[in-house]
CSV table of C-alpha atoms and ligand atoms in Angstrom, one decimal:
chain,number,residue,atom,x,y,z
A,8,MET,CA,0.0,0.0,0.0
A,9,GLU,CA,1.1,3.5,-0.7
A,10,TYR,CA,0.7,5.9,2.1
A,11,HIS,CA,-0.6,9.4,1.6
A,12,ALA,CA,-2.4,12.1,3.5
A,13,PRO,CA,-6.2,11.6,3.6
A,14,LYS,CA,-8.2,13.4,0.9
A,15,GLY,CA,-8.8,17.1,1.7
A,16,THR,CA,-5.7,17.3,4.0
A,17,VAL,CA,-2.2,18.4,3.3
A,18,ASP,CA,1.1,18.1,5.1
A,19,MET,CA,2.2,21.6,6.0
A,20,LEU,CA,5.8,21.5,4.9
A,21,SER,CA,8.3,24.0,6.2
A,22,ASP,CA,7.4,27.0,3.9
A,23,THR,CA,3.7,26.7,4.7
A,24,ALA,CA,4.4,26.0,8.4
A,25,TYR,CA,6.5,29.1,8.6
A,26,ALA,CA,3.7,31.1,6.9
A,27,TRP,CA,1.2,29.7,9.5
A,28,GLU,CA,3.5,30.7,12.3
A,29,HIS,CA,4.0,34.1,10.8
A,30,LEU,CA,0.2,34.7,10.5
A,31,GLN,CA,-0.3,33.6,14.1
A,32,ARG,CA,2.4,36.0,15.2
A,33,VAL,CA,0.9,38.9,13.3
A,34,ALA,CA,-2.5,38.1,14.7
A,35,ALA,CA,-1.2,37.9,18.3
A,36,GLU,CA,0.5,41.2,18.0
A,37,ILE,CA,-2.5,43.0,16.4
A,38,PHE,CA,-5.2,41.3,18.6
A,39,ALA,CA,-3.2,42.2,21.7
A,40,ALA,CA,-3.5,45.9,20.8
A,41,TYR,CA,-7.3,45.4,20.8
A,42,GLY,CA,-7.2,43.6,24.2
A,43,TYR,CA,-7.8,40.1,23.0
A,44,GLN,CA,-6.3,37.1,24.9
A,45,PRO,CA,-5.5,33.6,23.7
A,46,ILE,CA,-7.7,30.6,24.4
A,47,TYR,CA,-7.1,27.0,23.4
A,48,THR,CA,-10.2,24.7,23.6
A,49,PRO,CA,-10.1,21.0,22.8
A,50,ILE,CA,-10.0,19.9,19.1
A,51,PHE,CA,-12.9,17.7,19.8
A,52,GLU,CA,-16.1,18.3,21.8
A,53,HIS,CA,-19.2,16.4,22.7
A,54,THR,CA,-21.2,16.4,19.5
A,55,GLU,CA,-24.1,18.3,21.1
A,56,VAL,CA,-21.9,21.4,21.4
A,57,PHE,CA,-21.9,21.8,17.6
A,58,GLU,CA,-25.4,20.3,17.0
A,59,ARG,CA,-27.0,22.8,19.3
A,60,GLY,CA,-24.5,25.6,18.8
A,61,ILE,CA,-24.3,25.7,15.0
A,62,GLY,CA,-27.8,24.4,14.3
A,63,GLU,CA,-29.0,21.0,13.1
A,64,ALA,CA,-30.3,22.3,9.9
A,65,THR,CA,-27.0,23.7,8.7
A,66,ASP,CA,-24.8,22.0,6.1
A,67,VAL,CA,-22.0,21.9,8.6
A,68,VAL,CA,-23.9,19.9,11.2
A,69,GLY,CA,-26.1,18.0,8.7
A,70,LYS,CA,-23.4,16.8,6.3
A,71,GLU,CA,-19.9,17.9,7.2
A,72,MET,CA,-19.0,16.8,10.7
A,73,TYR,CA,-16.4,14.2,11.6
A,74,THR,CA,-18.4,12.4,14.3
A,75,PHE,CA,-17.6,9.2,16.0
A,76,ALA,CA,-18.3,7.3,19.2
A,77,ASP,CA,-15.3,7.2,21.6
A,78,LYS,CA,-14.4,4.0,23.4
A,79,GLY,CA,-16.9,5.0,26.1
A,80,GLY,CA,-19.6,5.2,23.6
A,81,ARG,CA,-19.9,9.0,23.8
A,82,SER,CA,-20.5,10.9,20.6
A,83,ILE,CA,-17.5,13.1,19.8
A,84,THR,CA,-17.0,15.5,17.0
A,85,LEU,CA,-13.8,17.1,15.6
A,86,ARG,CA,-14.5,20.8,15.8
A,87,PRO,CA,-15.8,22.2,12.4
A,88,GLU,CA,-15.3,25.8,13.8
A,89,GLY,CA,-14.2,27.6,17.0
A,90,THR,CA,-17.1,29.7,18.1
A,91,ALA,CA,-19.3,27.1,19.7
A,92,SER,CA,-16.3,25.7,21.7
A,93,VAL,CA,-15.3,29.1,22.9
A,94,VAL,CA,-18.8,30.0,24.1
A,95,ARG,CA,-19.1,26.6,25.8
A,96,SER,CA,-15.8,27.2,27.5
A,97,ALA,CA,-16.6,30.8,28.5
A,98,LEU,CA,-19.8,29.5,30.1
A,99,GLU,CA,-18.1,26.5,31.8
A,100,HIS,CA,-15.4,28.9,33.3
A,101,SER,CA,-17.8,31.8,34.1
A,102,LEU,CA,-15.8,34.2,32.0
A,103,THR,CA,-18.8,36.4,31.4
A,104,ALA,CA,-20.5,35.9,34.9
A,105,ASN,CA,-21.5,39.0,36.8
A,106,GLY,CA,-21.5,41.2,33.8
A,107,GLN,CA,-17.9,40.6,32.9
A,108,SER,CA,-16.8,40.6,29.3
A,109,ALA,CA,-14.1,38.6,27.6
A,110,LYS,CA,-12.1,39.1,24.4
A,111,LEU,CA,-10.5,35.9,23.2
A,112,TYR,CA,-8.7,34.6,20.1
A,113,TYR,CA,-7.6,31.2,18.9
A,114,ALA,CA,-5.7,29.5,16.1
A,115,GLY,CA,-5.8,25.9,15.0
A,116,PRO,CA,-7.1,23.2,12.7
A,117,MET,CA,-10.9,22.8,12.0
A,118,PHE,CA,-12.5,19.8,10.2
A,119,ARG,CA,-15.4,19.7,7.7
A,120,TYR,CA,-16.2,16.8,5.4
A,121,GLU,CA,-16.6,19.0,2.3
A,122,ARG,CA,-15.8,18.3,-1.4
A,123,PRO,CA,-12.2,19.5,-1.6
A,124,GLN,CA,-11.3,22.2,-4.1
A,125,LYS,CA,-9.0,25.2,-4.3
A,126,GLY,CA,-9.3,26.9,-0.9
A,127,ARG,CA,-11.6,24.2,0.5
A,128,MET,CA,-10.1,21.5,2.6
A,129,ARG,CA,-11.4,18.9,5.0
A,130,GLN,CA,-8.8,19.9,7.6
A,131,PHE,CA,-8.2,23.6,7.4
A,132,TRP,CA,-6.7,26.2,9.7
A,133,GLN,CA,-8.4,29.2,11.2
A,134,ILE,CA,-7.5,32.2,13.3
A,135,GLY,CA,-10.5,33.5,15.1
A,136,ALA,CA,-11.6,36.0,17.7
A,137,GLU,CA,-14.6,36.3,19.9
A,138,ALA,CA,-15.9,39.2,22.0
A,139,LEU,CA,-18.3,38.1,24.7
A,140,GLY,CA,-20.6,40.1,26.9
A,141,MET,CA,-20.8,43.4,24.9
A,142,GLN,CA,-23.8,44.6,23.1
A,143,ASP,CA,-22.8,48.1,21.9
A,144,PRO,CA,-22.5,48.5,18.1
A,145,SER,CA,-19.0,49.9,18.7
A,146,ILE,CA,-17.8,46.3,19.4
A,147,ASP,CA,-19.2,45.1,16.1
A,148,ALA,CA,-17.2,47.8,14.4
A,149,GLU,CA,-14.1,47.0,16.5
A,150,VAL,CA,-14.1,43.3,15.5
A,151,ILE,CA,-14.4,44.2,11.8
A,152,VAL,CA,-11.7,46.9,12.0
A,153,MET,CA,-9.4,44.4,13.7
A,154,LEU,CA,-10.0,41.8,11.0
A,155,MET,CA,-9.3,44.2,8.2
A,156,ALA,CA,-6.2,45.5,10.1
A,157,PHE,CA,-5.0,41.9,10.1
A,158,PHE,CA,-5.5,41.3,6.4
A,159,GLU,CA,-3.7,44.5,5.6
A,160,ALA,CA,-0.9,43.8,8.0
A,161,VAL,CA,-0.2,40.4,6.2
A,162,GLY,CA,0.1,42.3,2.9
A,163,ILE,CA,-3.3,41.8,1.2
A,164,PRO,CA,-3.9,45.2,-0.6
A,165,ARG,CA,-7.2,46.8,0.5
A,166,GLN,CA,-8.3,47.0,-3.1
A,167,ASN,CA,-8.1,43.2,-3.4
A,168,MET,CA,-10.7,42.7,-0.7
A,169,ARG,CA,-14.4,43.2,-0.5
A,170,LEU,CA,-16.1,43.6,2.9
A,171,LEU,CA,-19.7,42.5,2.8
A,172,LEU,CA,-22.1,43.6,5.6
A,173,ASN,CA,-25.6,42.7,6.5
A,174,SER,CA,-28.0,42.4,9.5
A,175,MET,CA,-29.7,39.1,10.2
A,176,GLY,CA,-32.1,40.6,12.7
A,177,GLU,CA,-33.0,38.7,15.8
A,178,ASP,CA,-36.0,37.0,17.5
A,179,SER,CA,-38.2,40.0,17.3
A,180,CYS,CA,-38.0,40.2,13.5
A,181,ARG,CA,-36.3,37.2,12.0
A,182,PRO,CA,-38.9,34.5,12.6
A,183,LYS,CA,-41.5,36.6,10.7
A,184,TYR,CA,-39.1,37.1,7.9
A,185,ARG,CA,-38.2,33.4,7.7
A,186,GLU,CA,-41.8,32.6,7.3
A,187,LYS,CA,-42.1,35.1,4.6
A,188,VAL,CA,-39.1,33.6,2.7
A,189,ALA,CA,-40.5,30.1,3.3
A,190,GLY,CA,-43.8,31.2,1.7
A,191,TYR,CA,-41.9,32.8,-1.2
A,192,LEU,CA,-40.0,29.5,-1.7
A,193,ARG,CA,-43.1,27.5,-1.7
A,194,THR,CA,-44.8,29.7,-4.3
A,195,HIS,CA,-41.7,29.4,-6.5
A,196,ALA,CA,-41.1,25.7,-5.8
A,197,ASP,CA,-41.4,24.8,-9.6
A,198,ALA,CA,-38.3,26.8,-10.4
A,199,LEU,CA,-36.2,25.7,-7.4
A,200,CYS,CA,-33.8,22.8,-6.9
A,201,GLY,CA,-34.8,19.9,-4.6
A,202,GLY,CA,-32.5,21.3,-1.9
A,203,CYS,CA,-34.2,24.7,-1.9
A,204,VAL,CA,-37.7,23.1,-1.9
A,205,ARG,CA,-36.7,21.3,1.3
A,206,ARG,CA,-35.1,24.4,2.7
A,207,ALA,CA,-38.5,26.1,2.8
A,208,ASP,CA,-39.3,23.8,5.7
A,209,THR,CA,-35.8,23.5,7.3
A,210,ASN,CA,-33.7,26.6,6.7
A,211,PRO,CA,-35.3,29.0,4.2
A,212,LEU,CA,-32.7,31.7,4.4
A,213,ARG,CA,-30.0,29.3,3.2
A,214,ALA,CA,-31.7,29.4,-0.2
A,215,PHE,CA,-29.9,32.7,-0.7
A,216,ASP,CA,-26.6,30.8,-0.8
A,217,CYS,CA,-27.7,28.2,-3.4
A,218,LYS,CA,-25.6,28.2,-6.5
A,219,THR,CA,-28.2,26.7,-8.9
A,220,PRO,CA,-28.9,29.3,-11.6
A,221,SER,CA,-32.7,29.0,-11.5
A,222,CYS,CA,-32.6,29.3,-7.7
A,223,LYS,CA,-30.4,32.4,-7.9
A,224,GLU,CA,-32.9,33.9,-10.3
A,225,VAL,CA,-35.8,33.3,-7.9
A,226,MET,CA,-33.8,34.5,-4.9
A,227,ALA,CA,-32.9,37.7,-6.7
A,228,ALA,CA,-36.5,38.9,-6.2
A,229,ALA,CA,-37.0,37.4,-2.8
A,230,PRO,CA,-38.1,39.6,0.1
A,231,LEU,CA,-35.1,41.0,2.0
A,232,LEU,CA,-34.7,41.2,5.8
A,233,ARG,CA,-33.2,44.7,5.4
A,234,ASP,CA,-36.8,45.8,4.8
A,235,GLU,CA,-38.2,43.9,7.7
A,236,LEU,CA,-35.8,44.6,10.6
A,237,CYS,CA,-37.4,45.7,13.9
A,238,ASP,CA,-36.5,49.2,15.2
A,239,GLU,CA,-33.8,47.9,17.6
A,240,CYS,CA,-32.0,45.9,14.9
A,241,ALA,CA,-32.3,48.7,12.4
A,242,THR,CA,-30.9,51.2,14.9
A,243,HIS,CA,-28.0,48.8,15.8
A,244,TYR,CA,-27.2,48.2,12.2
A,245,ARG,CA,-27.2,51.9,11.4
A,246,ALA,CA,-24.8,52.5,14.4
A,247,VAL,CA,-22.4,49.8,13.2
A,248,LYS,CA,-22.3,51.4,9.8
A,249,GLY,CA,-21.7,54.8,11.3
A,250,HIS,CA,-18.7,53.5,13.3
A,251,LEU,CA,-17.3,51.9,10.2
A,252,ASP,CA,-17.8,55.1,8.2
A,253,GLY,CA,-16.1,57.0,11.0
A,254,GLN,CA,-13.1,54.7,10.7
A,255,GLY,CA,-13.0,55.0,6.9
A,256,ILE,CA,-13.7,51.3,6.5
A,257,LEU,CA,-15.3,50.7,3.1
A,258,TYR,CA,-18.0,48.0,3.0
A,259,GLU,CA,-20.7,46.8,0.6
A,260,GLU,CA,-24.1,46.1,2.0
A,261,ASP,CA,-25.3,42.7,0.9
A,262,ALA,CA,-28.9,42.0,1.9
A,263,THR,CA,-28.5,38.4,0.8
A,264,LEU,CA,-25.5,37.6,3.0
A,265,VAL,CA,-26.8,35.0,5.4
A,266,ARG,CA,-23.7,32.9,6.3
A,267,GLY,CA,-23.7,29.2,6.9
A,268,LEU,CA,-24.1,28.9,10.6
A,269,ASP,CA,-27.4,29.3,12.5
A,270,TYR,CA,-26.3,31.2,15.5
A,271,TYR,CA,-26.0,34.6,13.9
A,272,THR,CA,-28.1,37.5,15.0
A,273,ARG,CA,-27.9,41.1,13.7
A,274,THR,CA,-24.5,42.0,12.2
A,275,VAL,CA,-22.9,39.6,9.8
A,276,PHE,CA,-19.9,40.2,7.6
A,277,GLU,CA,-17.6,38.4,5.2
A,278,VAL,CA,-14.4,39.4,3.5
A,279,GLN,CA,-13.9,38.2,0.0
A,280,ALA,CA,-10.8,38.3,-2.2
A,281,ASP,CA,-10.9,37.3,-5.9
A,282,ALA,CA,-7.2,37.5,-6.8
A,283,GLY,CA,-5.7,34.1,-6.2
A,284,LEU,CA,-8.9,32.4,-5.3
A,285,GLY,CA,-11.6,30.6,-7.2
A,286,SER,CA,-15.2,30.2,-6.1
A,287,GLN,CA,-14.1,29.7,-2.5
A,288,ASN,CA,-13.3,33.4,-2.1
A,289,ALA,CA,-14.3,34.2,1.5
A,290,ILE,CA,-11.1,34.7,3.3
A,291,GLY,CA,-12.8,35.5,6.6
A,292,GLY,CA,-16.2,36.1,8.0
A,293,GLY,CA,-18.2,36.4,11.2
A,294,GLY,CA,-20.9,38.1,13.0
A,295,ARG,CA,-23.0,38.5,16.2
A,296,TYR,CA,-24.6,35.6,18.0
A,297,ASP,CA,-26.5,37.1,21.0
A,298,GLY,CA,-28.5,33.9,21.6
A,299,LEU,CA,-25.7,31.3,21.7
A,300,MET,CA,-24.8,31.4,25.4
A,301,GLU,CA,-28.5,30.7,26.2
A,302,VAL,CA,-28.4,27.7,23.8
A,303,PHE,CA,-25.8,26.2,26.2
A,304,GLY,CA,-28.0,27.0,29.3
A,305,GLY,CA,-26.2,30.3,30.2
A,306,GLN,CA,-27.6,33.7,30.9
A,307,PRO,CA,-28.4,35.8,27.9
A,308,THR,CA,-25.0,37.1,26.9
A,309,PRO,CA,-24.2,39.0,23.7
A,310,GLY,CA,-21.2,37.9,21.6
A,311,LEU,CA,-19.7,38.2,18.3
A,312,GLY,CA,-16.5,37.4,16.4
A,313,PHE,CA,-14.9,36.2,13.2
A,314,ALA,CA,-12.7,33.5,11.8
A,315,LEU,CA,-10.3,33.8,8.9
A,316,GLY,CA,-9.1,30.9,6.8
A,317,PHE,CA,-5.4,30.3,6.7
A,318,GLU,CA,-5.2,28.6,3.3
A,319,ARG,CA,-7.3,31.2,1.5
A,320,THR,CA,-5.5,34.1,3.2
A,321,LEU,CA,-2.2,32.6,2.0
A,322,LEU,CA,-3.6,32.3,-1.6
A,323,ALA,CA,-4.6,36.0,-1.4
A,324,MET,CA,-1.2,36.9,-0.1
A,325,ALA,CA,0.5,35.0,-2.9
A,326,ALA,CA,-1.6,36.7,-5.5
A,327,ALA,CA,-0.4,40.0,-4.1
A,328,GLY,CA,3.2,38.8,-4.3
A,329,VAL,CA,3.7,38.9,-0.6
A,330,GLU,CA,6.8,37.0,0.5
A,331,VAL,CA,6.5,35.2,3.8
A,332,PRO,CA,9.5,35.1,6.1
A,333,GLY,CA,11.0,31.6,5.7
A,334,THR,CA,13.7,29.4,7.1
A,335,PRO,CA,16.3,31.5,8.9
A,336,ALA,CA,19.4,30.8,6.8
A,337,VAL,CA,22.5,29.1,8.3
A,338,ARG,CA,25.0,31.8,8.9
A,339,VAL,CA,28.0,29.8,10.1
A,340,TYR,CA,29.2,26.3,9.3
A,341,VAL,CA,31.7,24.8,11.8
A,342,ALA,CA,33.8,22.2,9.9
A,343,ARG,CA,35.1,19.1,11.6
A,344,VAL,CA,38.8,18.3,10.9
A,345,ASP,CA,39.7,15.2,12.8
A,346,ALA,CA,38.7,13.3,16.0
A,347,SER,CA,41.2,15.3,18.1
A,348,THR,CA,39.4,18.6,17.6
A,349,ASP,CA,35.8,17.3,17.3
A,350,PRO,CA,34.8,18.2,20.9
A,351,GLU,CA,36.0,21.8,20.2
A,352,ALA,CA,34.0,21.9,17.0
A,353,PHE,CA,30.9,20.7,18.7
A,354,ARG,CA,31.4,23.1,21.6
A,355,LEU,CA,31.7,26.0,19.1
A,356,VAL,CA,28.6,25.2,17.2
A,357,SER,CA,26.7,25.0,20.5
A,358,ASP,CA,28.1,28.4,21.7
A,359,LEU,CA,27.0,30.0,18.4
A,360,ARG,CA,23.5,28.6,18.7
A,361,ARG,CA,23.3,29.7,22.3
A,362,ALA,CA,24.0,33.2,21.0
A,363,ARG,CA,21.1,32.6,18.5
A,364,ILE,CA,23.4,32.6,15.5
A,365,PRO,CA,22.1,29.9,13.1
A,366,ALA,CA,25.0,27.5,12.9
A,367,GLU,CA,25.4,24.0,11.4
A,368,MET,CA,28.0,21.2,11.5
A,369,ASP,CA,28.5,17.9,9.8
A,370,HIS,CA,26.9,14.7,11.2
A,371,LYS,CA,27.6,12.4,8.2
A,372,GLY,CA,31.4,12.0,8.3
A,373,ARG,CA,31.9,14.2,5.2
A,374,SER,CA,35.4,15.1,4.1
A,375,LEU,CA,36.6,18.7,4.7
A,376,LYS,CA,36.1,19.5,1.1
A,377,ALA,CA,32.6,18.1,1.1
A,378,GLN,CA,31.9,20.1,4.3
A,379,PHE,CA,32.8,23.3,2.4
A,380,ARG,CA,30.5,22.3,-0.4
A,381,GLN,CA,27.7,21.7,2.1
A,382,ALA,CA,28.4,25.1,3.7
A,383,ASP,CA,28.0,26.7,0.3
A,384,ARG,CA,24.8,24.8,-0.4
A,385,LEU,CA,23.4,26.0,2.9
A,386,GLY,CA,24.3,29.6,2.1
A,387,ALA,CA,26.6,30.0,5.2
A,388,ASN,CA,28.4,33.3,5.3
A,389,LEU,CA,31.3,32.0,7.4
A,390,VAL,CA,33.0,28.7,7.9
A,391,VAL,CA,34.9,28.1,11.1
A,392,VAL,CA,37.7,25.5,11.1
A,393,VAL,CA,39.5,24.3,14.2
A,394,GLY,CA,42.2,21.8,13.2
A,395,PRO,CA,45.1,20.5,15.3
A,396,ASP,CA,47.2,23.6,14.5
A,397,GLU,CA,44.5,26.1,15.4
A,398,SER,CA,43.6,24.1,18.5
A,399,ALA,CA,47.3,24.1,19.7
A,400,ALA,CA,47.3,27.9,19.3
A,401,GLY,CA,43.9,28.4,21.0
A,402,GLU,CA,42.5,29.8,17.8
A,403,ALA,CA,40.1,29.1,14.9
A,404,THR,CA,40.2,30.0,11.3
A,405,VAL,CA,37.2,31.9,10.1
A,406,ARG,CA,36.7,31.9,6.3
A,407,ASP,CA,34.4,34.5,4.7
A,408,MET,CA,32.7,32.5,2.0
A,409,SER,CA,31.9,35.4,-0.4
A,410,ALA,CA,35.0,37.5,0.1
A,411,LYS,CA,37.1,34.3,0.2
A,412,THR,CA,39.3,35.7,2.9
A,413,GLU,CA,40.5,34.0,6.1
A,414,GLU,CA,41.5,35.2,9.5
A,415,ARG,CA,42.6,33.6,12.7
A,416,VAL,CA,40.6,34.4,15.8
A,417,ALA,CA,41.3,33.5,19.5
A,418,LEU,CA,38.8,31.0,20.7
A,419,PRO,CA,37.5,32.9,23.7
A,420,ARG,CA,36.6,35.9,21.4
A,421,LEU,CA,35.2,33.8,18.6
A,422,VAL,CA,31.4,34.1,19.2
A,423,ALA,CA,31.6,37.8,19.7
A,424,ALA,CA,33.9,38.3,16.7
A,425,ILE,CA,31.5,36.2,14.5
A,426,ALA,CA,28.4,38.1,15.8
A,427,GLU,CA,30.2,41.4,15.0
A,428,ARG,CA,31.1,40.3,11.5
A,429,LEU,CA,27.6,39.1,10.7
A,430,ARG,CA,26.2,42.4,11.9
A,431,GLN,CA,28.5,44.2,9.5
A,432,GLY,CA,27.1,42.0,6.7
B,23,HAM,P1,-17.0,30.3,8.5
B,23,HAM,O1,-17.4,31.4,7.5
B,23,HAM,O2,-17.6,29.0,8.4
B,23,HAM,O3,-17.2,31.0,9.9
B,23,HAM,O4,-15.4,30.1,8.4
B,23,HAM,C1,-14.5,31.2,8.5
B,23,HAM,C2,-13.5,31.1,7.4
B,23,HAM,O5,-12.8,29.8,7.4
B,23,HAM,C3,-14.0,31.2,6.0
B,23,HAM,O6,-14.2,32.5,5.6
B,23,HAM,C4,-12.9,30.5,5.2
B,23,HAM,O7,-11.8,31.4,4.9
B,23,HAM,C5,-12.4,29.5,6.1
B,23,HAM,N1,-13.0,28.1,5.8
B,23,HAM,C6,-14.2,27.7,6.1
B,23,HAM,N2,-14.3,26.4,5.6
B,23,HAM,C7,-13.2,26.1,5.0
B,23,HAM,C8,-12.7,24.9,4.3
B,23,HAM,N3,-13.4,23.8,4.2
B,23,HAM,N4,-11.5,25.0,3.8
B,23,HAM,C9,-10.7,26.1,3.9
B,23,HAM,N5,-11.1,27.2,4.6
B,23,HAM,C10,-12.3,27.2,5.1
B,23,HAM,C11,-16.8,30.3,11.1
B,23,HAM,O8,-16.2,29.3,11.2
B,23,HAM,C12,-17.3,31.1,12.3
B,23,HAM,N6,-16.9,30.3,13.5
B,23,HAM,C13,-16.8,32.5,12.3
B,23,HAM,C14,-17.2,33.3,13.5
B,23,HAM,C15,-16.5,33.5,14.6
B,23,HAM,N7,-18.4,33.8,13.6
B,23,HAM,C16,-18.4,34.4,14.8
B,23,HAM,N8,-17.3,34.2,15.5
């Protein structure tokens, strides 16, 4: 049998792994400025967390979850997203008890059994943030501003991105609207795909997301929630837009943006990028979920957040020609000459590394000539040689690989001298 990674997964080799680490560092730095703290929840949860949190009628819960019984017979699911877990955790640890609020962020793999394509994986990586316990429209704007700041900081030009915005309403206006859309779907059932006919009963608003051309046509004339929002939701939405305008954040209102998870109330948003991506062009998205804490049995607690997809962000970065910092190059190669000076060579390479100077030595018994070739291949700026002669004099020979010059340096001064030379370039 040939072994390969399961369909829809990839091995993140060094370049991609460096990019992932880079994005996490940028996120940590930016999110800290907005007061967000890290949280790591388990990669699997009891299945009910997602079933109840995300909603049984969603594609994610209905079709895409990796669910299995553990050895104790308990139903377990690999997390398809981070929000339900974070809210479950916040409730479990009383992070929002007594009117407290919490700003949290996370990064890690998520799992959805989807049909793999460009920018769509079965194991994919997200960076997300959640703001719990705050209802003011200013926090909606803050979360959006932070997400856009992240994308710009990693080098995606603003003109390559589209920020879509909508309000999903809440209990006071959405149920009425859902019924209206359900009725509309039923009257147009002839022109709809089987999925959308069923959605009339299960999840009518998802029909806005259907890609079937005839459904798209029908939905283009469907009633819009924008026109049915209750006064509170309309006021909230106006205030969010006002804050974004005040920050000079450009957005497009998209009254058909409904998103794929059922917990959303009021503000929803999505960032799309076309350059470098195919049909899976949402690089990030999120929204408010003021009812989610109650779903888990907690007190009514407002919340909202976003998640961005690592793979898609990387594609958008590549399309913009962004170079991600990669492997730190080897700066110094310490050559081994013979057994008598081996301990010295090993000590030297360790001293350099302790000084955080990337250094390498041979572990394959190469000849001196082959070691120089290897140093060249690795791009080392300097090669250090301690042979019996040098050792007897308490010195090492330092060869500059591009200038092709050599000098002898006293061993006790060697690390400092090398650091100085590398600083000078
Ligand atoms: P989502 O829109 O399902 O939202 O996912 C967020 C982002 O994850 C997407 O915009 C996309 O970039 C990426 N993504 C999703 N599925 C895949 C996939 N199969 N392959 C590659 N990338 C993917 C959420 O997950 C919500 N938890 C966001 C949120 C946080 N809402 C409130 N707080």
